[in-house]
Coordinates of C-alpha atoms in Angstrom, one line a residue:
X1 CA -10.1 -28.2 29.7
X2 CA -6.5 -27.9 30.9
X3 CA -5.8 -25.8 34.1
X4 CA -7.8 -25.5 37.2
X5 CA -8.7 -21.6 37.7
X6 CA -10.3 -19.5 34.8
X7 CA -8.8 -16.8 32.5
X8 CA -9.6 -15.1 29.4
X9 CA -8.2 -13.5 27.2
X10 CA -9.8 -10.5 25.7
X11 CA -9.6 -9.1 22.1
X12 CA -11.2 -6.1 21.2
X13 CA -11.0 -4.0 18.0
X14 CA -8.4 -1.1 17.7
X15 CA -11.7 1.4 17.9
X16 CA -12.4 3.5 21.0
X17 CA -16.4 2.1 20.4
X18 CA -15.2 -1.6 20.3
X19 CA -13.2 -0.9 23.1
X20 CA -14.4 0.6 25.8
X21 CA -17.2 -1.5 26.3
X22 CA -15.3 -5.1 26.3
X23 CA -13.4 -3.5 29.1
X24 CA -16.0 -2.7 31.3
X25 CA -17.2 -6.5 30.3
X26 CA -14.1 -7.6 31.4
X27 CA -14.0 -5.6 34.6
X28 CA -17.5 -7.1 35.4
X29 CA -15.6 -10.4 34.8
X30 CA -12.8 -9.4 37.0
X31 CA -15.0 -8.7 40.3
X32 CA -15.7 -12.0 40.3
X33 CA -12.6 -13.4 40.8
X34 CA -11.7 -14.7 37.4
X35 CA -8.2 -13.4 35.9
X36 CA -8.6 -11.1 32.5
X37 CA -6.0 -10.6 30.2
X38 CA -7.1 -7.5 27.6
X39 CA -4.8 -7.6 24.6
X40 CA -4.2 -4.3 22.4
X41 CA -1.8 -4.0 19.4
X42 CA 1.3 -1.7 20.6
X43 CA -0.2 1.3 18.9
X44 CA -3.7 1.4 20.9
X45 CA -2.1 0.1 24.4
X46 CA 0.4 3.1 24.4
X47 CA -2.5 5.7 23.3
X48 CA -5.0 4.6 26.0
X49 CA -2.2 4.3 28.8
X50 CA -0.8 7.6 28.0
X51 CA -4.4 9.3 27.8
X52 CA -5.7 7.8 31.3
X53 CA -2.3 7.9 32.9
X54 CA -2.6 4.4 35.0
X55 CA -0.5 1.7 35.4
X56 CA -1.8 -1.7 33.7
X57 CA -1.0 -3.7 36.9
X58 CA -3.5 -0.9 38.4
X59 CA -6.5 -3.8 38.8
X60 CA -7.0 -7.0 40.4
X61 CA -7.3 -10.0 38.2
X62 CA -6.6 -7.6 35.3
X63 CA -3.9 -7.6 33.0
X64 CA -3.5 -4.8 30.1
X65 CA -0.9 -6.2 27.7
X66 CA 0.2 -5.5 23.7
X67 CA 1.0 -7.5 21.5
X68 CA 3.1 -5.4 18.1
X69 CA 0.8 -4.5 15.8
X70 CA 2.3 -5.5 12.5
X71 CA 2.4 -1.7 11.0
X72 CA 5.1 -1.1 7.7
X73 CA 6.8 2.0 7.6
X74 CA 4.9 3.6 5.6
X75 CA 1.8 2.9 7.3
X76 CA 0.3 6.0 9.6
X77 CA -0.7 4.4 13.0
X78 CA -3.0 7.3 13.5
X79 CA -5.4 6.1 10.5
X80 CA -7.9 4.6 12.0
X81 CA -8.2 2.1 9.1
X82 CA -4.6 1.1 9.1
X83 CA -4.7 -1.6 12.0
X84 CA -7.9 -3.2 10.5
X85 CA -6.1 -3.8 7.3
X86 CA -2.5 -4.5 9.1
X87 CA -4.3 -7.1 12.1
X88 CA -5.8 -9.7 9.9
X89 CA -1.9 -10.4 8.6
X90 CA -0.1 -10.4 11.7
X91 CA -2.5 -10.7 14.5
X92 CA -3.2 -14.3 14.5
X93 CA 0.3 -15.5 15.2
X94 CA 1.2 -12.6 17.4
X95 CA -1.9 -13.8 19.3
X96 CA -1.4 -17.7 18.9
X97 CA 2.5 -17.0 20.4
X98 CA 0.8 -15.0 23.2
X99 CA -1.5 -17.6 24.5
X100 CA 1.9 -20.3 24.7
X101 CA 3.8 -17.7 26.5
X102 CA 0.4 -17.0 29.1
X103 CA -0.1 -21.3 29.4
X104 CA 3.6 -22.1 29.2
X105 CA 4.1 -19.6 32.4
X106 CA 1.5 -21.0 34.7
X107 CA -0.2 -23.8 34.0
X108 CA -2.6 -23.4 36.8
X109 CA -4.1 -20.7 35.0
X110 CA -4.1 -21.3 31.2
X111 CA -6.6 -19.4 28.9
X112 CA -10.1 -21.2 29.2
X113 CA -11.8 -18.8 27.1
X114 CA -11.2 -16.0 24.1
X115 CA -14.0 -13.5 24.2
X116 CA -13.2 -11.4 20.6
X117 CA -14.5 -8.8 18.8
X118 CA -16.9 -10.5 16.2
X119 CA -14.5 -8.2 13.5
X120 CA -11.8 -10.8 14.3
X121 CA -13.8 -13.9 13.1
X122 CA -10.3 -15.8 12.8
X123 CA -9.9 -15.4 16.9
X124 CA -12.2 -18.5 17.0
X125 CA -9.8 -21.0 14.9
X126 CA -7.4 -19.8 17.6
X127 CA -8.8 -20.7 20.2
X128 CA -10.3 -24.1 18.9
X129 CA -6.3 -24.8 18.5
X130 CA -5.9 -23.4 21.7
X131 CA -8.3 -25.6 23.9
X132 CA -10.2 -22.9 24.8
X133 CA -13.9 -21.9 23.8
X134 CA -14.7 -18.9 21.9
X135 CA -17.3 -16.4 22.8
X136 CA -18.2 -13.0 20.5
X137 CA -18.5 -9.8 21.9
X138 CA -19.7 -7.1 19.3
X139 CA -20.7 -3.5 20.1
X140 CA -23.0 -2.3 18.1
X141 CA -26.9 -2.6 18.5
X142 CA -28.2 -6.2 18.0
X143 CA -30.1 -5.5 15.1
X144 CA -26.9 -4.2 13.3
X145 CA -25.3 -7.5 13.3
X146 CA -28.9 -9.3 12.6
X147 CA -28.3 -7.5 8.9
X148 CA -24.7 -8.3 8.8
X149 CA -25.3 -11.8 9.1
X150 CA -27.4 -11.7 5.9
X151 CA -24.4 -10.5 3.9
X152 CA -23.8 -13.8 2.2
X153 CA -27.5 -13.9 1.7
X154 CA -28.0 -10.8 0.2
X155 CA -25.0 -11.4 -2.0
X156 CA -26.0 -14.6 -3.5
X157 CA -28.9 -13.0 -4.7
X158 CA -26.6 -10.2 -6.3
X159 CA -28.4 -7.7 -4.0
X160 CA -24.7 -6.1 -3.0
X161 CA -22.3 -5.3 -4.9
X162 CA -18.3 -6.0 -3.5
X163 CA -18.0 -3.0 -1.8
X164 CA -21.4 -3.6 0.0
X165 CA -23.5 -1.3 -1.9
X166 CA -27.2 -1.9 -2.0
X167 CA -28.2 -3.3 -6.1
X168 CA -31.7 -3.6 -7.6
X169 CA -33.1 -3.2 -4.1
X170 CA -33.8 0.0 -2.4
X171 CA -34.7 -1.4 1.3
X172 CA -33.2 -4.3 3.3
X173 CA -36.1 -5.6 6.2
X174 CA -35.5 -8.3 8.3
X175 CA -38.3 -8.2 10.7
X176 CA -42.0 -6.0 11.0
X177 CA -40.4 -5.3 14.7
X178 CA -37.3 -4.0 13.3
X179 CA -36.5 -0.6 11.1
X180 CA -35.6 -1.5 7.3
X181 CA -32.2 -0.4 6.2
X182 CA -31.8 2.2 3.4
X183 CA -28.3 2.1 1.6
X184 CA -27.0 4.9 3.6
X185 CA -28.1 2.9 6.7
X186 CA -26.5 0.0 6.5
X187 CA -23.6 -0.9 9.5
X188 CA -20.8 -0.6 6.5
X189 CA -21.9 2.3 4.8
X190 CA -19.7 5.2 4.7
X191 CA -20.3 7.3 1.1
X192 CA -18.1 9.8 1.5
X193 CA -15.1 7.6 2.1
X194 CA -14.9 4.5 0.2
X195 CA -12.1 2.7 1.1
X196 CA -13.5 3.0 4.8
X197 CA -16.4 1.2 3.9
X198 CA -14.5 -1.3 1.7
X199 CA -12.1 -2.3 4.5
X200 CA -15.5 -2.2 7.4
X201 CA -17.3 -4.7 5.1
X202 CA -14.7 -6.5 4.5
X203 CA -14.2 -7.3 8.2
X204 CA -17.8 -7.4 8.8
X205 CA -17.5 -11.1 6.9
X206 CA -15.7 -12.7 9.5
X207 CA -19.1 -12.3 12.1
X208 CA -20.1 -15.8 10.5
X209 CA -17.8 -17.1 13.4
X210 CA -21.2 -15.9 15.3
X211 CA -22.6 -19.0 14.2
X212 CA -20.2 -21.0 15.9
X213 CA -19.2 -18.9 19.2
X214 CA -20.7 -20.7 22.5
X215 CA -22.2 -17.0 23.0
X216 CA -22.2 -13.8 21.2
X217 CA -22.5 -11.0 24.3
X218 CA -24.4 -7.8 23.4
X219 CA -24.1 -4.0 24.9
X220 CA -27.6 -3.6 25.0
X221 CA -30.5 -5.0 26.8
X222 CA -33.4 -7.3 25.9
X223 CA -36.0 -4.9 26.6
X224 CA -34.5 -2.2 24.1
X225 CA -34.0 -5.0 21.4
X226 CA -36.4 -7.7 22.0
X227 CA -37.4 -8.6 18.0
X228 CA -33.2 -8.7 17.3
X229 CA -32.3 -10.6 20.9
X230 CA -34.8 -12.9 19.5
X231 CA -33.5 -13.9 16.1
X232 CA -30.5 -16.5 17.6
X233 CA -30.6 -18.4 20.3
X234 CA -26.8 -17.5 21.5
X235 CA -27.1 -13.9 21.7
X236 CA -26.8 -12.9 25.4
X237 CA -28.0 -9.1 25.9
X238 CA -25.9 -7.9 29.3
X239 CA -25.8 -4.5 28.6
X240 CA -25.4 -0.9 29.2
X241 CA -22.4 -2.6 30.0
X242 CA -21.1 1.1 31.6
X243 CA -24.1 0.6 34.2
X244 CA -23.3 -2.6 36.0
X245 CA -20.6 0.1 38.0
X246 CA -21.4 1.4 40.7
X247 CA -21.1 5.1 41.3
X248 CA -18.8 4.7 43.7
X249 CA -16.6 1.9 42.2
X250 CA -13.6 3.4 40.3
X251 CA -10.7 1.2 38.1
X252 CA -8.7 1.8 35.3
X253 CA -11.6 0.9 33.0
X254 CA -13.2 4.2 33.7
X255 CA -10.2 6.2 31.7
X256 CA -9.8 4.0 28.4
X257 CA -10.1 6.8 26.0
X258 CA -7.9 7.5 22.9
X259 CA -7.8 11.0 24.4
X260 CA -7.2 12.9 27.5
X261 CA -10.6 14.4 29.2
X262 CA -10.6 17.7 30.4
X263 CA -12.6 17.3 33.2
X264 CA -12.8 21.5 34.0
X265 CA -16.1 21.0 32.0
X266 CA -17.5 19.7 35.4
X267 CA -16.8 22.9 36.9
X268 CA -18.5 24.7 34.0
X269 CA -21.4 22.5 34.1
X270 CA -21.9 23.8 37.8
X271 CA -22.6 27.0 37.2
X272 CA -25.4 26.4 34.3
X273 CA -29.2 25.8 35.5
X274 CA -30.9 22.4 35.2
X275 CA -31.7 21.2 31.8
X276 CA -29.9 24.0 30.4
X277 CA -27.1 23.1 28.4
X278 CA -26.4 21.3 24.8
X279 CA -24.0 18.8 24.6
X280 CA -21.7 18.6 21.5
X281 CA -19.7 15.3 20.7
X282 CA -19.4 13.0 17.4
X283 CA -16.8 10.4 18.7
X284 CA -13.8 9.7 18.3
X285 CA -13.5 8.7 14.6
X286 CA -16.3 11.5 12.6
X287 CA -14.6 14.1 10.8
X288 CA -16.1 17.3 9.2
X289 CA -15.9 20.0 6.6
X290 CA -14.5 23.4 7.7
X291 CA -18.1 25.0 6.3
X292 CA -20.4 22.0 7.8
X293 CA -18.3 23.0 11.3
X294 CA -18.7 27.1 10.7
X295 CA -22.6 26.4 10.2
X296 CA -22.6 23.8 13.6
X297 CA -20.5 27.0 15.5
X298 CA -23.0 29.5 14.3
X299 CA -26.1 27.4 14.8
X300 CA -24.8 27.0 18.3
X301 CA -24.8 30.5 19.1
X302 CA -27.4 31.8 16.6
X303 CA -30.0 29.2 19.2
X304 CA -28.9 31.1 22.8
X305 CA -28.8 27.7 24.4
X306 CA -25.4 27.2 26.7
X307 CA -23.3 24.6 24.6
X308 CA -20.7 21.9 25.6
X309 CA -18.9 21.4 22.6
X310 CA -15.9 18.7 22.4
X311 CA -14.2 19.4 19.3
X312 CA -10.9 17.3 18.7
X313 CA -7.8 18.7 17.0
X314 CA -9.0 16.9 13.9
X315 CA -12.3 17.2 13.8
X316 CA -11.8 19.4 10.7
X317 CA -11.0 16.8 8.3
X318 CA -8.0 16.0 9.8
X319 CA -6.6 19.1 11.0
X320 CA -8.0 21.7 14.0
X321 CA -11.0 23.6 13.4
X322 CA -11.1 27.5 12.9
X323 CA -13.9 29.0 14.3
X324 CA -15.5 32.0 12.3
X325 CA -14.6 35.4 13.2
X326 CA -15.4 36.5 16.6
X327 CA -17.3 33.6 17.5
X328 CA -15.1 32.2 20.7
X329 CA -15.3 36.0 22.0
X330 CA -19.3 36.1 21.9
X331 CA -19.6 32.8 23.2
X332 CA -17.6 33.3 26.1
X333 CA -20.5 33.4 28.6
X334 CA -22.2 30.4 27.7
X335 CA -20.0 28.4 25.1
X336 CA -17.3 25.8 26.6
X337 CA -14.9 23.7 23.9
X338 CA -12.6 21.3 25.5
X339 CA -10.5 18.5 23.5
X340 CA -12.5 15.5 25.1
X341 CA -14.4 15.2 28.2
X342 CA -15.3 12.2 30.8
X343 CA -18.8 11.1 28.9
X344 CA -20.0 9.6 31.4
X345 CA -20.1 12.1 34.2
X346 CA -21.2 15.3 31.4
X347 CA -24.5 13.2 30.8
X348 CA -24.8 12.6 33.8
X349 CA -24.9 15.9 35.6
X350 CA -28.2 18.0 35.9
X351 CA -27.4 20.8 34.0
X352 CA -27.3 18.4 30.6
X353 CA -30.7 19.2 28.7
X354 CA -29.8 17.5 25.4
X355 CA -27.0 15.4 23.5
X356 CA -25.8 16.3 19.7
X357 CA -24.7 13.0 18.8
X358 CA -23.3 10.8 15.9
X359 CA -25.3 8.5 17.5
X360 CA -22.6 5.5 17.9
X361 CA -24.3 2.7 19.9
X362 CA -22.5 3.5 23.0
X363 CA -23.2 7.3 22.9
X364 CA -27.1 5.9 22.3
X365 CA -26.5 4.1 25.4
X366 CA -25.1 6.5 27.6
X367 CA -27.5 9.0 26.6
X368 CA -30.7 7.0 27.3
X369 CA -29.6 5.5 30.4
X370 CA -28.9 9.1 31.7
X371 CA -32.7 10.8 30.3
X372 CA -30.8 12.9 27.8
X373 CA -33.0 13.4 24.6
X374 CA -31.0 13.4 21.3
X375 CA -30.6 16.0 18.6
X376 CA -28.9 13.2 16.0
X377 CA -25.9 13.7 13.4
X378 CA -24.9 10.5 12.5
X379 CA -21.5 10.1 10.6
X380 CA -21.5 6.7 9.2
X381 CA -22.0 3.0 9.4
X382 CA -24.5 1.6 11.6
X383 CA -25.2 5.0 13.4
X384 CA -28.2 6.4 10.8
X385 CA -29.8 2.6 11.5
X386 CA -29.8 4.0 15.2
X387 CA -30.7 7.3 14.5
X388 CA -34.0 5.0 13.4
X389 CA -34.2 3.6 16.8
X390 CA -33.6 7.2 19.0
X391 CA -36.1 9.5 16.4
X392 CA -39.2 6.8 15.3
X393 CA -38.9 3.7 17.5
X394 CA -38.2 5.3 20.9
X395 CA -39.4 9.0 19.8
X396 CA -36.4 10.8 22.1
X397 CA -35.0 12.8 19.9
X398 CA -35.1 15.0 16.6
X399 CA -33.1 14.7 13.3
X400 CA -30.8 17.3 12.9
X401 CA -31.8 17.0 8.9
X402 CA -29.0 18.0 5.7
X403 CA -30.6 20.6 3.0
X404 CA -30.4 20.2 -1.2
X405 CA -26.3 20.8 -1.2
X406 CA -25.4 18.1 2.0
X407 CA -25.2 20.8 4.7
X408 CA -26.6 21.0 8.0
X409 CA -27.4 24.5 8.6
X410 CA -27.5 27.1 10.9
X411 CA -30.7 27.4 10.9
X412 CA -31.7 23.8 10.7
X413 CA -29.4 23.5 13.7
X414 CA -31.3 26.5 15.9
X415 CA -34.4 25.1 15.0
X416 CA -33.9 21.6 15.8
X417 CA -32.5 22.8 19.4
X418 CA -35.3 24.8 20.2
X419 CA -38.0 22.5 19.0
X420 CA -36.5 19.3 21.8
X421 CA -36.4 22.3 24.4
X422 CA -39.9 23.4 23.9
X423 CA -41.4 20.0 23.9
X424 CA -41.4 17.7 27.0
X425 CA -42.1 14.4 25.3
X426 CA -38.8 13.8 24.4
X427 CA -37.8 14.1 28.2
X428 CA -40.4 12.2 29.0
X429 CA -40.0 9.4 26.6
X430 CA -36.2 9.3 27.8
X431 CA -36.9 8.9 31.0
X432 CA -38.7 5.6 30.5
X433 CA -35.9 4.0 28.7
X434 CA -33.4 5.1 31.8
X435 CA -35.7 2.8 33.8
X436 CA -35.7 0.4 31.8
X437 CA -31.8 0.1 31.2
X438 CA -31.7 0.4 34.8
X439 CA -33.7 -2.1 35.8
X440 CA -32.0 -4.5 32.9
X441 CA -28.4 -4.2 35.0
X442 CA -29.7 -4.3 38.6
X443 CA -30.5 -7.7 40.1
X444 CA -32.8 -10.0 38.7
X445 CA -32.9 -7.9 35.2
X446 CA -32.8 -9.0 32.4
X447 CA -28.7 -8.4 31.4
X448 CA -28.0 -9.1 35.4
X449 CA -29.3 -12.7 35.0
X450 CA -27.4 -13.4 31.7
X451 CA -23.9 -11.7 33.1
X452 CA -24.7 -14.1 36.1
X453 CA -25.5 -17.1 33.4
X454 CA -22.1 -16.2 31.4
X455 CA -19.7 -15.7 34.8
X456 CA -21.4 -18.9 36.0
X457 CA -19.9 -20.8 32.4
X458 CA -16.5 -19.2 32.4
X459 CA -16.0 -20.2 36.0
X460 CA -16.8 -24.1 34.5
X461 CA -14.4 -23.2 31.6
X462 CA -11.6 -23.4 33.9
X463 CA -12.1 -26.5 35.4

């Protein structure tokens, strides 16, 4: 391998889920004195840097760069399916001319390794033409991409369709360890939206590069996945990847969001008892009917329990949310809505007593590694496979369930609330898995010895 000091060059997906985590990967990677570059197309680099308000150069051995990100005119950069239909036909020469430019400027430090989002399967022949060795980083749970892997499988035998729809069988089950998939559970399913889940599945085809990445690194930990961790020998578990921080360390990682937190939820939090409060947030990609959101607004306040609800400006199907008539002024005393909040730090503090989720594999994460129980909404894609995980494999949370016409209602919603409140097992149950992930990241875990195992490699990558 040409060059004599380590660098690598990071690729996530244009998705705030994809992309949080490789960066606080890469920031791991960074402490230990091996230089990062972390690539965006134009359109995510300028959202993130204006929502966290840092400068790229902020970090040592970090470098936040773009490369343009191939949009037409009459493409909309804020559809979140536009840059995973535009990539694919510009990215790998953008990113081919940005690895000369990074080699041809210091040859001391040429890229060694290209850790990529497994949804950018072509990264690897790039690299191979590079010099440099290819490792995959994907973001959802383990077993997620065990079924994805079975997609050619599953199509030879005319099981899915082109679109990825489930044919003359009703259950996909890979393992007795691990839940079956339904066809509403599989990682590409989206039913309402179909050209979303056409475009996902398409992509999902390219994480047959798995087979020939040096590693494939996993947000998740051995102990929460041991039946998937299992099922290749390359997969490297060194997750919750947001844990390996400590409390006290702070970098520009910490603010990549698509959106600006509003962190006077803190403040709010403060003044609520321990335990007390329900925490509303689907993401940053779920959308919502204007009814589904009246019933979620009225369920809120119909169960008396204080509420943190993040509602985006278009969470509403696009567009901002209009809350039923008089419901902000009854709410007032124990309601707050704010645009986006800091995650991390909401879960985290003692007044949190239970998390309304879409259940996105990091949310999952951050969730169980704080001892927050789950009240689960999942939106699409892999997130009702987790919902599996949070409500019958872990048993620390509840399903927030739809009636005959699609809706979750009101009353489903009180009921759900009050039922996690009034039973301690889910707190209980949660609690145990924050150990555990805890114990994973600190040293000698599980995930501490395989970061250790995959620094130790990209420091020999260099030489």
């Amino acid at each position: 391998m040409a060059g004599n000091k380590s660098h690598v060059l990071a690729v996530p997906a244009p998705a705030q889920g994809h992309l949080k985590p490789l960066m606080s990967l890469c920031h791991e990677i960074a402490k230990q004195g091996i230089k990062v570059t972390f690539v965006n197309p134009q359109t995510v680099h300028d959202k993130i840097v204006a929502a966290a308000k840092f400068s790229p150069e902020d970090e040592s051995n970090m470098i936040l760069t773009s490369i343009p990100d191939g949009l037409k005119p009459d493409e909309d950069p804020n559809d979140p399916y536009v840059l995973l239909e535009s990539l694919p036909r510009t990215m790998p020469e953008t990113l081919s001319d940005l690895i000369e430019k990074i080699n041809s400027s210091n040859p001391n430090e040429k890229i060694s390794c290209v850790i990529a989002d497994l949804g950018f399967g072509w990264a690897l022949d790039i690299a191979e033409m590079m010099g440099a060795e290819f490792v995959g980083f994907s973001p959802p749970s383990i077993a997620s991409f065990a079924v994805i892997l079975h997609i050619p499988k599953l199509i030879k035998q005319g099981n899915l369709d082109v679109n990825g729809s489930l044919k003359k069988v009703d259950l996909i089950r890979l393992s007795d360890d691990i839940s079956a998939w339904r066809k509403d559970e599989l990682p590409w399913s989206a039913p309402n939206d179909l050209r979303a889940q056409k475009i996902i599945f398409e992509g999902l085809k390219s994480y047959q590069a798995a087979y020939k990445a040096k590693w494939v690194l996993w947000n998740s930990c051995y102990e929460l996945e041991p039946a998937a961790s299992d099922l290749h020998p390359n997969f490297l578990p060194v997750g919750p990847l947001h844990l390996h921080r400590t409390n006290t360390e702070k970098s520009s990682s910490d603010s990549i969001n698509f959106y600006a937190e509003d962190a006077s939820c803190l403040t709010w939090l403060d003044t609520k008892p321990a335990g007390s409060v329900v925490y509303v947030s689907f993401g940053s990609l779920a959308v919502y009917s204007q009814q589904q959101l009246d019933e979620l607004a009225l369920g809120l306040e119909l169960s008396g329990w204080a509420f943190l609800w993040v509602v985006r400006l278009d969470l509403a199907n696009g567009s901002r949310v209009v809350y039923p008539d008089g419901f902000l002024e009854r709410v007032s005393e124990f309601g707050k809505i704010v645009e986006w909040a800091p995650q991390n730090s909401v879960l985290s503090h003692p007044a949190v007593g239970c998390f309304m989720s879409h259940c996105g594999w990091n949310s999952t994460l951050e969730g169980v590694s704080k001892g927050v129980p789950y009240l689960c909404w999942p939106y699409f894609a892999e997130q009702t496979h987790n919902e599996c995980y949070i409500c019958d494999k872990w048993e620390v949370g509840l399903r927030i369930n739809c009636d005959e016409n699609g809706m979750r209602s009101r009353y489903e919603i009180k009921m759900k609330i009050n039922m996690l409140f009034s039973d301690n097992k889910y707190k209980e149950n949660v609690f145990k898995l924050k150990e555990i992930c805890a114990l994973s990241v600190s040293e000698g875990g599980s995930s501490y010895k395989n970061l250790k195992t995959f620094i130790d490699y990209l420091r020999k990558c260099g030489k």
